[in-house]
Tab-separated table of C-alpha atoms in Angstrom:
chain	number	residue	atom	x	y	z
A	6	MET	CA	-10.267	22.298	-38.926
A	7	ASP	CA	-7.757	23.819	-41.344
A	8	ILE	CA	-9.012	24.122	-44.926
A	9	MET	CA	-5.787	22.498	-46.170
A	10	GLU	CA	-6.114	19.554	-43.781
A	11	PRO	CA	-6.716	16.246	-45.562
A	12	PRO	CA	-10.161	14.669	-45.168
A	13	GLY	CA	-10.431	12.180	-42.337
A	14	ARG	CA	-7.583	13.735	-40.363
A	15	MET	CA	-9.815	14.729	-37.444
A	16	ALA	CA	-11.297	11.245	-37.293
A	17	ALA	CA	-7.798	9.732	-37.258
A	18	ASP	CA	-6.724	12.134	-34.495
A	19	THR	CA	-9.793	11.222	-32.459
A	20	GLU	CA	-9.131	7.505	-32.925
A	21	LEU	CA	-5.519	7.982	-31.875
A	22	THR	CA	-6.568	9.942	-28.794
A	23	ASN	CA	-9.088	7.244	-27.863
A	24	ALA	CA	-6.511	4.510	-28.365
A	25	LEU	CA	-3.986	6.325	-26.167
A	26	GLU	CA	-6.608	6.767	-23.436
A	27	ARG	CA	-7.430	3.050	-23.582
A	28	ILE	CA	-3.716	2.225	-23.326
A	29	ASN	CA	-3.353	4.485	-20.286
A	30	ARG	CA	-6.397	2.954	-18.585
A	31	THR	CA	-5.089	-0.539	-19.333
A	32	GLU	CA	-1.680	0.306	-17.883
A	33	LEU	CA	-3.297	1.645	-14.702
A	34	ALA	CA	-5.462	-1.458	-14.419
A	35	LEU	CA	-2.388	-3.651	-14.864
A	36	GLU	CA	-0.536	-1.755	-12.125
A	37	ARG	CA	-3.503	-2.144	-9.757
A	38	THR	CA	-3.735	-5.827	-10.592
A	39	GLU	CA	-0.032	-6.344	-9.908
A	40	GLN	CA	-0.367	-4.524	-6.578
A	41	MET	CA	-3.382	-6.610	-5.586
A	42	LEU	CA	-1.547	-9.797	-6.546
A	43	ALA	CA	1.462	-8.823	-4.424
A	44	GLU	CA	-0.842	-8.059	-1.484
A	45	ASN	CA	-2.643	-11.379	-1.905
A	46	ILE	CA	0.649	-13.281	-2.004
A	47	ALA	CA	1.812	-11.540	1.181
A	48	LEU	CA	-1.520	-12.265	2.873
A	49	ARG	CA	-1.355	-15.905	1.813
A	50	LYS	CA	2.120	-16.237	3.328
A	51	ARG	CA	0.927	-14.747	6.621
A	52	MET	CA	-2.125	-17.010	6.674
A	53	ARG	CA	0.009	-20.044	5.876
A	54	SER	CA	2.314	-19.168	8.785
A	55	LEU	CA	-0.662	-18.833	11.123
A	56	VAL	CA	-2.069	-22.176	10.021
A	57	GLU	CA	1.302	-23.833	10.560
A	58	ALA	CA	1.657	-22.224	14.002
A	59	ALA	CA	-1.843	-23.376	14.963
A	60	ARG	CA	-1.002	-26.884	13.792
A	61	LEU	CA	2.159	-26.916	15.909
A	62	VAL	CA	0.246	-25.659	18.972
A	63	LYS	CA	-2.340	-28.392	18.464
A	64	ILE	CA	0.392	-31.048	18.238
A	65	GLU	CA	2.065	-29.672	21.404
A	66	GLN	CA	-1.247	-29.794	23.324
A	67	HIS	CA	-1.796	-33.455	22.452
A	68	GLN	CA	1.618	-34.584	23.638
């Protein structure tokens, strides 16, 4: 620490560094969440299509 540095400066720098790290981790978590949501939506659409196809096959078999 520089002798001319105001008191509390190191603590403020540490707090800022910690806050920036938390922001970065939060942004990464948000990106992962968005990716998982997109994957889940795509999977749901595929499953819905399969259910509809199975329903149509069942109807065809009963006719």
